[in-house]
Tab-separated table of C-alpha atoms in Angstrom:
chain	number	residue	atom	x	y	z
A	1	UNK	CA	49.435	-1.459	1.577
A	2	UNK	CA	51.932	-4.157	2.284
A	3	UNK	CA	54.593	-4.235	-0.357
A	4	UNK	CA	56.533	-7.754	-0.686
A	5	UNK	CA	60.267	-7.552	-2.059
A	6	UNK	CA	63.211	-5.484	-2.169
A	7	UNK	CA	62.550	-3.281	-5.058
A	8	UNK	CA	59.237	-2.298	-3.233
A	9	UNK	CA	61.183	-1.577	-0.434
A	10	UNK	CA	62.648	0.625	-2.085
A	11	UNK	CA	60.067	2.692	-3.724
A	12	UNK	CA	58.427	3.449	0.278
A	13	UNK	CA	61.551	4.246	1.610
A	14	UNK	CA	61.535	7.029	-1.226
A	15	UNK	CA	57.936	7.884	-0.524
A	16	UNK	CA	58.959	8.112	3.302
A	17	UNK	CA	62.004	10.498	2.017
A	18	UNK	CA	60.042	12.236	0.678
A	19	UNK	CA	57.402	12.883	3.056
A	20	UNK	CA	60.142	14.067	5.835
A	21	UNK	CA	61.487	16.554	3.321
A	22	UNK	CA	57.779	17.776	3.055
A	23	UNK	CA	56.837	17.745	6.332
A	24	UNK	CA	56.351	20.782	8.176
A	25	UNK	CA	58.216	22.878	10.382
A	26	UNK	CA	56.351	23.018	13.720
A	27	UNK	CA	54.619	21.499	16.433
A	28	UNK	CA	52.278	18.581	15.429
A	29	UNK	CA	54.747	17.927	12.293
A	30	UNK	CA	51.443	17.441	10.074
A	31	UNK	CA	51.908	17.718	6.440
A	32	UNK	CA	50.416	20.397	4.859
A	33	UNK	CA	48.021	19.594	1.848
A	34	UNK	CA	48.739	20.380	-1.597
A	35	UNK	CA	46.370	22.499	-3.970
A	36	UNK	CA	44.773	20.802	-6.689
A	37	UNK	CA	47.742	22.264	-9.208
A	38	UNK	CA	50.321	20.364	-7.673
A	39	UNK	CA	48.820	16.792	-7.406
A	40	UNK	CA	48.442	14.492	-10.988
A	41	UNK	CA	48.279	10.976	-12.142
A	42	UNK	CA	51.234	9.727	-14.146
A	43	UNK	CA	50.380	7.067	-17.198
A	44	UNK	CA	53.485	5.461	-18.425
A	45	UNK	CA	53.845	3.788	-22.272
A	46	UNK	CA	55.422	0.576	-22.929
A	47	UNK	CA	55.278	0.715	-26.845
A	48	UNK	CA	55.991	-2.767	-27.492
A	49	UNK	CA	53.738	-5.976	-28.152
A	50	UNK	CA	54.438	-9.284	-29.563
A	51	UNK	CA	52.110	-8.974	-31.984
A	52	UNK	CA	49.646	-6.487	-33.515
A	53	UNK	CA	45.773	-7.643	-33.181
A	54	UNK	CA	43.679	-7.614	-35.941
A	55	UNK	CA	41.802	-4.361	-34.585
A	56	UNK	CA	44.000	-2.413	-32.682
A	57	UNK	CA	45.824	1.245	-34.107
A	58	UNK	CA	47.106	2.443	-30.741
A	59	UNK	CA	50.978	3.555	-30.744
A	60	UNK	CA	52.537	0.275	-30.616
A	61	UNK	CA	55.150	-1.479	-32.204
A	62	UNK	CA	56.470	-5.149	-32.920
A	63	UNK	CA	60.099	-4.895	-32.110
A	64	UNK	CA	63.221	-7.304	-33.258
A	65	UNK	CA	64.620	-7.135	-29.881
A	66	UNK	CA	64.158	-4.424	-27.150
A	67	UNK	CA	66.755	-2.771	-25.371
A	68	UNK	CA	65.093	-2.455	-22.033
A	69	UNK	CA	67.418	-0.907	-20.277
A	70	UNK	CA	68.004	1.411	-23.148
A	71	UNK	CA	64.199	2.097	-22.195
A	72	UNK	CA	63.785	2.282	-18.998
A	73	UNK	CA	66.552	4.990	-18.472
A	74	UNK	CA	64.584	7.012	-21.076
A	75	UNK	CA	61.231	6.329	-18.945
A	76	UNK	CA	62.753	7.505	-15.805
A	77	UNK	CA	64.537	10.216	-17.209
A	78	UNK	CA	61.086	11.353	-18.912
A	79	UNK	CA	59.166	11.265	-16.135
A	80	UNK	CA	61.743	13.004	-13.500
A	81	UNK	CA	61.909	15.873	-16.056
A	82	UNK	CA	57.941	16.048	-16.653
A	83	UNK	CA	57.786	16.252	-12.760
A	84	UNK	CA	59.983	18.975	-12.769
A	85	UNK	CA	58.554	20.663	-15.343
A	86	UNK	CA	54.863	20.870	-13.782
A	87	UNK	CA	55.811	21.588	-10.565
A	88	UNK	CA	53.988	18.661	-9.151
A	89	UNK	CA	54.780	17.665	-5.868
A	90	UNK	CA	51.996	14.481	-5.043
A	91	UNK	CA	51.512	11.917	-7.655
A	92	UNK	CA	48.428	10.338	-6.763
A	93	UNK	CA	48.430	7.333	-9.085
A	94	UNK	CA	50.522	5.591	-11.648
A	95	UNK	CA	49.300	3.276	-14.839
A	96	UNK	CA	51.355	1.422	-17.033
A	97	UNK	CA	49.792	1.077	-20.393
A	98	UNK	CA	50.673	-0.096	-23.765
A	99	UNK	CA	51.249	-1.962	-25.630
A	100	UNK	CA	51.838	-4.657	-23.689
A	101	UNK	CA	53.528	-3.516	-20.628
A	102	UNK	CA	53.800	-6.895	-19.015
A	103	UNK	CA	56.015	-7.676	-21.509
A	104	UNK	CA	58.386	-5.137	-19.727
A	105	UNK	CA	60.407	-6.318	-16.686
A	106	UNK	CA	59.406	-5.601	-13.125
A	107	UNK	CA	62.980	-3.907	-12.936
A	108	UNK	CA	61.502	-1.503	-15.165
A	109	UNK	CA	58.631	-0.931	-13.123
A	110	UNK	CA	60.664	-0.607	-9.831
A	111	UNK	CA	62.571	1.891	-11.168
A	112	UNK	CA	60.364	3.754	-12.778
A	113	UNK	CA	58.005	4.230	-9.438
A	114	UNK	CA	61.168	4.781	-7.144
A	115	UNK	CA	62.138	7.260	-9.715
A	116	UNK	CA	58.780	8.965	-9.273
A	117	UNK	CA	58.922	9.325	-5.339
A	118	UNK	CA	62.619	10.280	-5.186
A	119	UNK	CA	61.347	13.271	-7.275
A	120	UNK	CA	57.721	13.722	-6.054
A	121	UNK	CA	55.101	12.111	-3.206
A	122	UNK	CA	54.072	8.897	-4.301
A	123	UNK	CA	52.088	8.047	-1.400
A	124	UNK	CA	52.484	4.146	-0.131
A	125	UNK	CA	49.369	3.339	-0.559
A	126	UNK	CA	48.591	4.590	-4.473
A	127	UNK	CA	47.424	3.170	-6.825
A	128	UNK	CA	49.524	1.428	-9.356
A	129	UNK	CA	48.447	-0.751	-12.397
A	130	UNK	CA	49.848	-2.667	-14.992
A	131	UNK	CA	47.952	-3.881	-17.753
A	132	UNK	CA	48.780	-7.280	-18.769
A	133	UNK	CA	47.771	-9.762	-21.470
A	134	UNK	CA	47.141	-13.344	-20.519
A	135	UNK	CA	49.987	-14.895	-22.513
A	136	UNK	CA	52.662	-12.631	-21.004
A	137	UNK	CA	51.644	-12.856	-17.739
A	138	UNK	CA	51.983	-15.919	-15.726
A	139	UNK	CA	51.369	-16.444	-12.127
A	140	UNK	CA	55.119	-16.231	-11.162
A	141	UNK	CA	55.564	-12.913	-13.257
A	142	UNK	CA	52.332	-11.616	-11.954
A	143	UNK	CA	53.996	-12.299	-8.153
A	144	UNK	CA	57.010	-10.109	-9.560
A	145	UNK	CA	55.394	-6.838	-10.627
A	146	UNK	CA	53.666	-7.089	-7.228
A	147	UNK	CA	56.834	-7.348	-5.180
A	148	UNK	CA	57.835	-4.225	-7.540
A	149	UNK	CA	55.197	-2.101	-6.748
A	150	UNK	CA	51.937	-2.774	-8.487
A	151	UNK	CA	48.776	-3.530	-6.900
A	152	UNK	CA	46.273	-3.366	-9.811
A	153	UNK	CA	45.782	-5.423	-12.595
A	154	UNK	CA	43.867	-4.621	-15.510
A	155	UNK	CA	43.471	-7.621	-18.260
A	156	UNK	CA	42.804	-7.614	-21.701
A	157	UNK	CA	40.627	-10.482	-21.749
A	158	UNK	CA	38.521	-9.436	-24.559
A	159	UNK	CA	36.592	-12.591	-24.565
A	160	UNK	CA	35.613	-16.396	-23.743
A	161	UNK	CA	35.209	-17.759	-26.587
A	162	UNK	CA	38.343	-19.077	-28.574
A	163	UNK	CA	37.049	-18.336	-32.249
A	164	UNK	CA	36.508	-14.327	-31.151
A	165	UNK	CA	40.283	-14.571	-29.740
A	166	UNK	CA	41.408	-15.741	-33.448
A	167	UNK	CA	39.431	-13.374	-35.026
A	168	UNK	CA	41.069	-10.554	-32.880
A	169	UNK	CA	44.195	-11.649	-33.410
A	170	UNK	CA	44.875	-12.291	-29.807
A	171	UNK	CA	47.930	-14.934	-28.813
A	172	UNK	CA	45.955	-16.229	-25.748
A	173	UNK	CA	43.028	-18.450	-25.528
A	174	UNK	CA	40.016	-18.634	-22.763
A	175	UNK	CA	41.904	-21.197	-20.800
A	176	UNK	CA	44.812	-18.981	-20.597
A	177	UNK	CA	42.890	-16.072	-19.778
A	178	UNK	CA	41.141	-17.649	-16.837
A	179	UNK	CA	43.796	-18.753	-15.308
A	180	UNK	CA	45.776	-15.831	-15.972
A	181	UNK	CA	42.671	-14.492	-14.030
A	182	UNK	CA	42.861	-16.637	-11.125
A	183	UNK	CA	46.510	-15.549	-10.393
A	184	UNK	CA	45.787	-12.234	-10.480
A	185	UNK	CA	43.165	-12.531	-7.826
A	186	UNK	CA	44.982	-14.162	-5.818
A	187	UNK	CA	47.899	-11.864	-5.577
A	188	UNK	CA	46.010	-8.501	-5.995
A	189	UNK	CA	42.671	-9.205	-4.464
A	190	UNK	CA	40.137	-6.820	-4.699
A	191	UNK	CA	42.330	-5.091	-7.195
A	192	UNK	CA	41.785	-6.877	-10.763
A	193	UNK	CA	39.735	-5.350	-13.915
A	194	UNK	CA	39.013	-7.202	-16.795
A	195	UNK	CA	38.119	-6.023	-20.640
A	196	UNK	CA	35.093	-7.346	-22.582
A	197	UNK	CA	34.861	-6.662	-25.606
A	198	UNK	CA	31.348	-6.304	-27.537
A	199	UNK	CA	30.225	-5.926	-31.543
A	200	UNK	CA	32.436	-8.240	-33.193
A	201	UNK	CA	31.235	-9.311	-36.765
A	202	UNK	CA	28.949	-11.787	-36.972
A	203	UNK	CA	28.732	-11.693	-32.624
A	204	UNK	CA	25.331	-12.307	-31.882
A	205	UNK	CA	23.134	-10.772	-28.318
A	206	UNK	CA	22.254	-14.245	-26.578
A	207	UNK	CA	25.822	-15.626	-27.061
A	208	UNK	CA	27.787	-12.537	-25.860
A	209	UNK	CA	25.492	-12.372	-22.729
A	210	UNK	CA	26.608	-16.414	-21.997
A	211	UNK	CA	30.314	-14.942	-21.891
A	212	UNK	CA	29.451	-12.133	-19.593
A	213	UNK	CA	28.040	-14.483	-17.358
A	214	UNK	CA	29.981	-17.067	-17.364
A	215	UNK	CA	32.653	-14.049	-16.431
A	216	UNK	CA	31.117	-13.162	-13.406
A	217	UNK	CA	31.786	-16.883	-11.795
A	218	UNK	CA	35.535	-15.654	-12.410
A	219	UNK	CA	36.207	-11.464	-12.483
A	220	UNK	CA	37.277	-10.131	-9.352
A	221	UNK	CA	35.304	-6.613	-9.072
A	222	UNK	CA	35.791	-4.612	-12.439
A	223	UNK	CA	34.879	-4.851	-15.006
A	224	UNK	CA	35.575	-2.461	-18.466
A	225	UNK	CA	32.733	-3.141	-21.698
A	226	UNK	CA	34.766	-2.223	-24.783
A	227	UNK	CA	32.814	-2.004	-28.196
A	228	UNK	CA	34.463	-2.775	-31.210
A	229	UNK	CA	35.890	0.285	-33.090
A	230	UNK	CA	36.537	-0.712	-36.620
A	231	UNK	CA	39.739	1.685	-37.068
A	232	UNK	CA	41.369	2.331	-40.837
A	233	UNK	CA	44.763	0.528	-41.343
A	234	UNK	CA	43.441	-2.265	-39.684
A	235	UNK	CA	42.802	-5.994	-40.681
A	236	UNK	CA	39.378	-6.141	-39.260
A	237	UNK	CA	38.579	-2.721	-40.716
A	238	UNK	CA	39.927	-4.169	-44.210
A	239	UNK	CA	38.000	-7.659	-43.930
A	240	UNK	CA	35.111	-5.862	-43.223
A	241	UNK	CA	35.248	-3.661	-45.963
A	242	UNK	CA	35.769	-6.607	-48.302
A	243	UNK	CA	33.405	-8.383	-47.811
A	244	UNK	CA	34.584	-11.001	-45.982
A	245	UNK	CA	33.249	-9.950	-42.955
A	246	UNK	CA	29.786	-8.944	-41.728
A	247	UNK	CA	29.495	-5.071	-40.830
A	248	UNK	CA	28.331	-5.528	-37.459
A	249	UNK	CA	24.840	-4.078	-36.625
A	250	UNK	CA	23.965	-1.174	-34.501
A	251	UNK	CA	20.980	-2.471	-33.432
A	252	UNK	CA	22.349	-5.670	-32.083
A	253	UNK	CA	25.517	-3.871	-30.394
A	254	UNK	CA	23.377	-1.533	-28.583
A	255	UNK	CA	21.090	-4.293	-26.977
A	256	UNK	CA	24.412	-5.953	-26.412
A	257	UNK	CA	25.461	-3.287	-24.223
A	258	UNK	CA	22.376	-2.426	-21.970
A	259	UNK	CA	21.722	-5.982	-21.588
A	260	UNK	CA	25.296	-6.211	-20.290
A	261	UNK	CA	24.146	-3.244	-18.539
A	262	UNK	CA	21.148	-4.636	-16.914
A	263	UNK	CA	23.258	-8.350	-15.718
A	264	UNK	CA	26.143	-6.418	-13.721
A	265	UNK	CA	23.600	-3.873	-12.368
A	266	UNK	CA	21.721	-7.241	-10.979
A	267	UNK	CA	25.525	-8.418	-9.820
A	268	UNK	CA	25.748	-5.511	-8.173
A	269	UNK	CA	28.110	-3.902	-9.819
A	270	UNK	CA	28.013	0.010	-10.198
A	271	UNK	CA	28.348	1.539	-13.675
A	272	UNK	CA	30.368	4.700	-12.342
A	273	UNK	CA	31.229	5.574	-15.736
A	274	UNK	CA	29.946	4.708	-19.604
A	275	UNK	CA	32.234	1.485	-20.291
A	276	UNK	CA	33.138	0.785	-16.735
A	277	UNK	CA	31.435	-1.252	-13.414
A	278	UNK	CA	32.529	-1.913	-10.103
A	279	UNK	CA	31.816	-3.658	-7.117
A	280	UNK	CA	32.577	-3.371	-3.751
A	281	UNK	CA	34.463	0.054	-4.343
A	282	UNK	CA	36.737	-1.210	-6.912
A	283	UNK	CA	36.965	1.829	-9.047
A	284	UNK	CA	39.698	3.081	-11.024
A	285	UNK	CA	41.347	6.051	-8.981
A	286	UNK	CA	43.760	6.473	-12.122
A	287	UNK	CA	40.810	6.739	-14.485
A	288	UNK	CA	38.812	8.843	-12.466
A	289	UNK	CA	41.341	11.605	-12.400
A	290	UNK	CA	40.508	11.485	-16.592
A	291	UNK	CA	37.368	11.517	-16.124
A	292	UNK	CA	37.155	15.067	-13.915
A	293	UNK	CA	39.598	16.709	-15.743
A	294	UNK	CA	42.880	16.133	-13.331
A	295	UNK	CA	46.028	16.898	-14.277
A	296	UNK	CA	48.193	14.052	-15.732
A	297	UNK	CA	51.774	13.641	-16.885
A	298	UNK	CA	52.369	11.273	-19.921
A	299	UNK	CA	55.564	9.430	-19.757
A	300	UNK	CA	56.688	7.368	-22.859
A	301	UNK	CA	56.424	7.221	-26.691
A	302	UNK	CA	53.403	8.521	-27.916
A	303	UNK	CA	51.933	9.270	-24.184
A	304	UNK	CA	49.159	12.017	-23.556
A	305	UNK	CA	49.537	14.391	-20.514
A	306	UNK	CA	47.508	17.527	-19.293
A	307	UNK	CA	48.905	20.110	-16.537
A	308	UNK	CA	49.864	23.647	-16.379
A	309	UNK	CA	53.698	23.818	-16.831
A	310	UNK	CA	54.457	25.718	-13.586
A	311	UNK	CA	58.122	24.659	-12.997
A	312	UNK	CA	58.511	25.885	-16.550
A	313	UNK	CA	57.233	29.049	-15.097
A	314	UNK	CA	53.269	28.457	-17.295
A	315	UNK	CA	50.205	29.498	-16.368
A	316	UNK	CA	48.632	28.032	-18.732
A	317	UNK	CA	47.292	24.388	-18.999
A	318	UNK	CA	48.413	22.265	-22.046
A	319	UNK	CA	48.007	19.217	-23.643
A	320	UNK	CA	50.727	17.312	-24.324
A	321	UNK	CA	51.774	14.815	-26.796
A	322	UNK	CA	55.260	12.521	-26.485
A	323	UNK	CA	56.937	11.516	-29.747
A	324	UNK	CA	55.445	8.362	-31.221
A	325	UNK	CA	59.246	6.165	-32.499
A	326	UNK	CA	60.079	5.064	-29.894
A	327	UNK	CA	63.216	5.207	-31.024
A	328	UNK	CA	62.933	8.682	-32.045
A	329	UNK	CA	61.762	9.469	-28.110
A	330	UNK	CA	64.652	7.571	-26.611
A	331	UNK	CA	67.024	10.372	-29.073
A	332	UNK	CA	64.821	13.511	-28.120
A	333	UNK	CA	64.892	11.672	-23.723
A	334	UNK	CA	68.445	11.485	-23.756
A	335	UNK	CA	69.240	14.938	-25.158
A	336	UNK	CA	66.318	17.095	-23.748
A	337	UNK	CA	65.150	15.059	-20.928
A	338	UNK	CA	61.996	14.036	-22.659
A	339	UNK	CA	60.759	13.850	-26.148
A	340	UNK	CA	57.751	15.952	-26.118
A	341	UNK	CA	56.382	16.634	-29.569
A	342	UNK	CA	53.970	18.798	-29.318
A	343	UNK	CA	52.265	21.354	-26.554
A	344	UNK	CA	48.813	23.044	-27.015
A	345	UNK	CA	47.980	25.752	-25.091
A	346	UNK	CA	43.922	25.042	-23.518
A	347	UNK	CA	42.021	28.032	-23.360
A	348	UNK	CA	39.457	28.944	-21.020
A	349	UNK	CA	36.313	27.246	-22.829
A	350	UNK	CA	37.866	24.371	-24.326
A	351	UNK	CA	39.539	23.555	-21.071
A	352	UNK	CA	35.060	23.888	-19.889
A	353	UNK	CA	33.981	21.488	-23.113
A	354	UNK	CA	36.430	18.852	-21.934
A	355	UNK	CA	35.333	19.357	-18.459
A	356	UNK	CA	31.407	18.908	-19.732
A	357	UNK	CA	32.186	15.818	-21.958
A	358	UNK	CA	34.237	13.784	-19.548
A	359	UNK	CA	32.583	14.322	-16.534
A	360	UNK	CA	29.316	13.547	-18.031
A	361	UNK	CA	30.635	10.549	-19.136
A	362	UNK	CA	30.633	9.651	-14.464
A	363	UNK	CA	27.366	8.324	-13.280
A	364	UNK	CA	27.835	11.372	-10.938
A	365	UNK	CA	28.001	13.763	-13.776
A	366	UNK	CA	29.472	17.211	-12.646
A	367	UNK	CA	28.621	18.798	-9.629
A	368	UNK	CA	28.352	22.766	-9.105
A	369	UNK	CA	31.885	22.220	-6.941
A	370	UNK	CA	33.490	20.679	-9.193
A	371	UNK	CA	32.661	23.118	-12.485
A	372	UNK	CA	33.416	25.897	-9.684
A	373	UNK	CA	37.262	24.683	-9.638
A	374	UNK	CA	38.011	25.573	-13.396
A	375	UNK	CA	36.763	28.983	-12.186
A	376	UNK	CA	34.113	29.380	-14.962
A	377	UNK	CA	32.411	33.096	-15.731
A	378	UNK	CA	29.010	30.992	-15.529
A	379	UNK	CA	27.472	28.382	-13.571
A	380	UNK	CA	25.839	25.373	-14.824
A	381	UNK	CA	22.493	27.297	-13.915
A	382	UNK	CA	23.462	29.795	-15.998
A	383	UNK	CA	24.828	28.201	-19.003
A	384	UNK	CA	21.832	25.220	-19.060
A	385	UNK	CA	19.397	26.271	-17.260
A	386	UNK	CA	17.673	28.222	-19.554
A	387	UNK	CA	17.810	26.385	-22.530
A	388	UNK	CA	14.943	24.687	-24.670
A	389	UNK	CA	17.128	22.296	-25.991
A	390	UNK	CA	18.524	21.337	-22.670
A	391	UNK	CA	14.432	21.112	-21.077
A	392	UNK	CA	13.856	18.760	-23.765
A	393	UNK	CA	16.510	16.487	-22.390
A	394	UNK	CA	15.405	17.157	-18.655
A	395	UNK	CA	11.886	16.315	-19.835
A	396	UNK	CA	12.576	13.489	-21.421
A	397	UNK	CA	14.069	12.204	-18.618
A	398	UNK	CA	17.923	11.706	-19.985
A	399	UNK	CA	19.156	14.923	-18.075
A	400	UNK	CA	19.959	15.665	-14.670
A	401	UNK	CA	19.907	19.693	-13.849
A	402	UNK	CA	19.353	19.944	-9.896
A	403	UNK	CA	21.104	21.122	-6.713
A	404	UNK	CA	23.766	18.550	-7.109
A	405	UNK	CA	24.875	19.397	-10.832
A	406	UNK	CA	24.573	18.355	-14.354
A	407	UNK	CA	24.390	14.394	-15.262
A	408	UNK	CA	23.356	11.698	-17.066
A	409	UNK	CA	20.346	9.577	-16.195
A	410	UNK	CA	20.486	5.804	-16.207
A	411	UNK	CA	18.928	5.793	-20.158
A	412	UNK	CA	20.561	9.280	-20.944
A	413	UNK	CA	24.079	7.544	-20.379
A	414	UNK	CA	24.308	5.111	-23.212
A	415	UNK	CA	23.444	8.048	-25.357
A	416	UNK	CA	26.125	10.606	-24.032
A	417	UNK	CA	27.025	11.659	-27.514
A	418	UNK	CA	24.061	12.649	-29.607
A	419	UNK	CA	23.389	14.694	-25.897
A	420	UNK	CA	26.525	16.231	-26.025
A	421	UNK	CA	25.546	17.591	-30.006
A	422	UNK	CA	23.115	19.804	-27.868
A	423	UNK	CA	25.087	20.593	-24.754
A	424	UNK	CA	28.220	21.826	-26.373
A	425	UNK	CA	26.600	24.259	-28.691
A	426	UNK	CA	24.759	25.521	-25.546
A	427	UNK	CA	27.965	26.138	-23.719
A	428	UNK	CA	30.120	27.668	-26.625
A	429	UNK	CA	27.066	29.747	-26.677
A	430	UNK	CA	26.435	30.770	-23.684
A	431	UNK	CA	30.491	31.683	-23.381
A	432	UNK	CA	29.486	34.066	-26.531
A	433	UNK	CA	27.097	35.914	-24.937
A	434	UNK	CA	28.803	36.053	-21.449
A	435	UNK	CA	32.387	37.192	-23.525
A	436	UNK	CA	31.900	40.290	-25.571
A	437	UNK	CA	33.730	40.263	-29.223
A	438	UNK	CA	36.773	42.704	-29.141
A	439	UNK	CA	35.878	45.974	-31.141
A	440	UNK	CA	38.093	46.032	-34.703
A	441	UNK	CA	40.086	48.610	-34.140
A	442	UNK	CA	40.017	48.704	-30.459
């Protein structure tokens, strides 16, 4: 990956650094690979937005004036001590998330990524994405974070139609988004996702479909299908309870979504996961590391992580949650070296249930490898292959049980979650029966 600019210069001239100090002794000078427990993704959190839309509760927060580099001292602070802390030596990819992270500056990201391969391997050619709004993000900027280091966009488009954008409270409109679109494929091409967002009040099948379409003269090869999540605390949630609203209809947002199905299939787009298609190979690496159950460090206020704490000496693999103020965080960064706020131990089977829920989630489901590497007492054979309930689903053709693993068929993924209400049970009790109760007294 070529990397314009000084700032990128300076993050491969860390990677290279860091390389040579791996490399090993020897003839051939190869580097040796490392195991599974020493690789991870790293998500950073840029808290801040310019305004809060009507349907969004994530951790963010609509600041009087930031102090960036305040910030961004706390973000690479955080993230060299996480690093440390897990042990991991290869960070495979990096996503900035928010909020509204293009509102940061690409100093910000610069440092943060030559921060990361000063400490770890951040290979040249990872990848790195920002997600950016269209009315923070103009061509020029765009141009910026690229010479800093990122080489994937993903937009929150959310839609085409200018009404939808007022009703989400969003401070672009269509024309702004498509053009916000065009720069981005032209400086990361290839390398550009866009979010759609479906089951709005009052939205009806026919004239969501026109967007979609009309999208596809314009999207690069991703795209992300978002339904509408009416959260409490929020002003769509409250108009909607009011009254003032229409409750949007199940029915309708369901054919919504396999008839957006259907269209990118036709584009040629693959659905590799339940709310996400690509084309032309376009997936997200970051994402995928989510979706089997990777380790990954969360850097920021209010960030999520997983990984077994082994330069804390752990064994054990945790989830992790950051400290939501992000004022609060910058405190807890600057006198701990990072503001975690709370660690929970993963046993054995949860650490299985979240393997079985994400990865069915892939349109490649979970294969016998793969369950194999969380070093399971029981095999997918053992733990479904038995079961009535589980036949039914087999039978009815939404299950996949067969030499290659455990998935979803094409209908069975759209209803991933009333499946899961019988696959879960199975495993929790199939662990049961496999792990005998400790005698009282014993």
């Amino acid at each position: 990956m070529a990397l314009p600019g000084t700032r990128a210069r300076g993050w491969s001239a860390a990677a290279k650094a860091a390389q040579r100090r791996r490399r090993v002794a020897g003839a051939g000078g190869s580097l040796r690979p490392e195991p599974e427990s020493r690789r991870a993704a790293l998500y950073v959190h840029w808290p801040y937005c310019e305004k809060r839309c009507s349907y969004c509760n994530f951790n963010k927060y609509i600041p009087r004036g930031v102090e960036e580099a305040a910030m961004r001292k706390c973000l690479v602070t955080e993230a060299q001590t996480l690093l440390r802390l897990s042990g991991v030596r290869r960070v495979e990819s990096v996503f900035f998330g928010g909020g509204t992270p293009s509102l940061a500056s690409p100093h910000t990201v610069a440092a943060v990524l030559e921060a990361v391969a000063h400490s770890s391997y951040l290979p040249a050619d990872s990848e790195v994405t920002l997600e950016a709004n269209p009315s923070s993000a103009p061509g020029s900027r765009l141009a910026a974070f690229g010479a800093a280091g990122v080489n994937r966009l993903s937009i929150g488009l959310q839609s085409l139609d200018d009404k939808e954008l007022r009703l989400l409270g969003r401070t672009h409109s269509a024309s702004d988004a498509l053009r916000t679109l065009a720069a981005a494929r032209h400086i990361f091409p290839g390398r550009v996702s866009v979010d759609l967002m479906l089951g709005l009040p009052g939205q009806q099948v026919g004239q969501w479909l026109r967007q979609l379409q009309e999208l596809l003269h314009y999207c690069d090869d991703h795209i992300s299908l978002y339904q509408l999540s009416l959260e409490r605390g929020t002003a769509l949630f409250a108009q909607v309870q009011q009254g003032a609203l229409p409750t949007p209809d199940s029915e309708l947002v369901a054919e919504m979504y396999q008839r957006g199905r259907e269209v990118l299939r036709q584009a040629g787009f693959r659905q590799y996961e339940v709310s996400n298609f690509a084309r032309n190979g376009a997936l997200s690496t970051h994402n995928w590391t989510y979706w089997q159950c990777g380790q990954y460090l969360g850097v920021g206020p209010g960030a999520h992580g997983r990984f077994i704490p082994h330069g804390a000496g752990g064994h054990t693999r945790e989830a992790r949650i950051q400290t939501l103020e992000p004022d609060n965080w910058m405190k807890e960064v600057m006198l701990f070296g990072h503001g975690t706020r709370k660690r929970i131990p993963l046993g054995r089977l949860e650490t299985l249930e979240e393997v079985l829920a994400m990865g069915l989630r892939t349109d490649t489901g979970i294969t016998h490898q793969h369950w194999q590497q969380f070093d399971p007492p029981l095999t997918l054979w053992d733990v479904f292959g038995a079961s009535k309930e589980v036949k039914k689903l087999l039978e009815q053709g939404l299950l996949l049980l067969d030499h290659r693993g455990l998935r979803c068929s094409w209908e069975g993924l759209p209803v991933l979650d009333s499946l899961l209400l019988t696959l879960l049970p199975q495993l929790q009790k199939a662990w049961e029966q496999r792990t005998p109760a400790p005698v009282p007294g014993g």
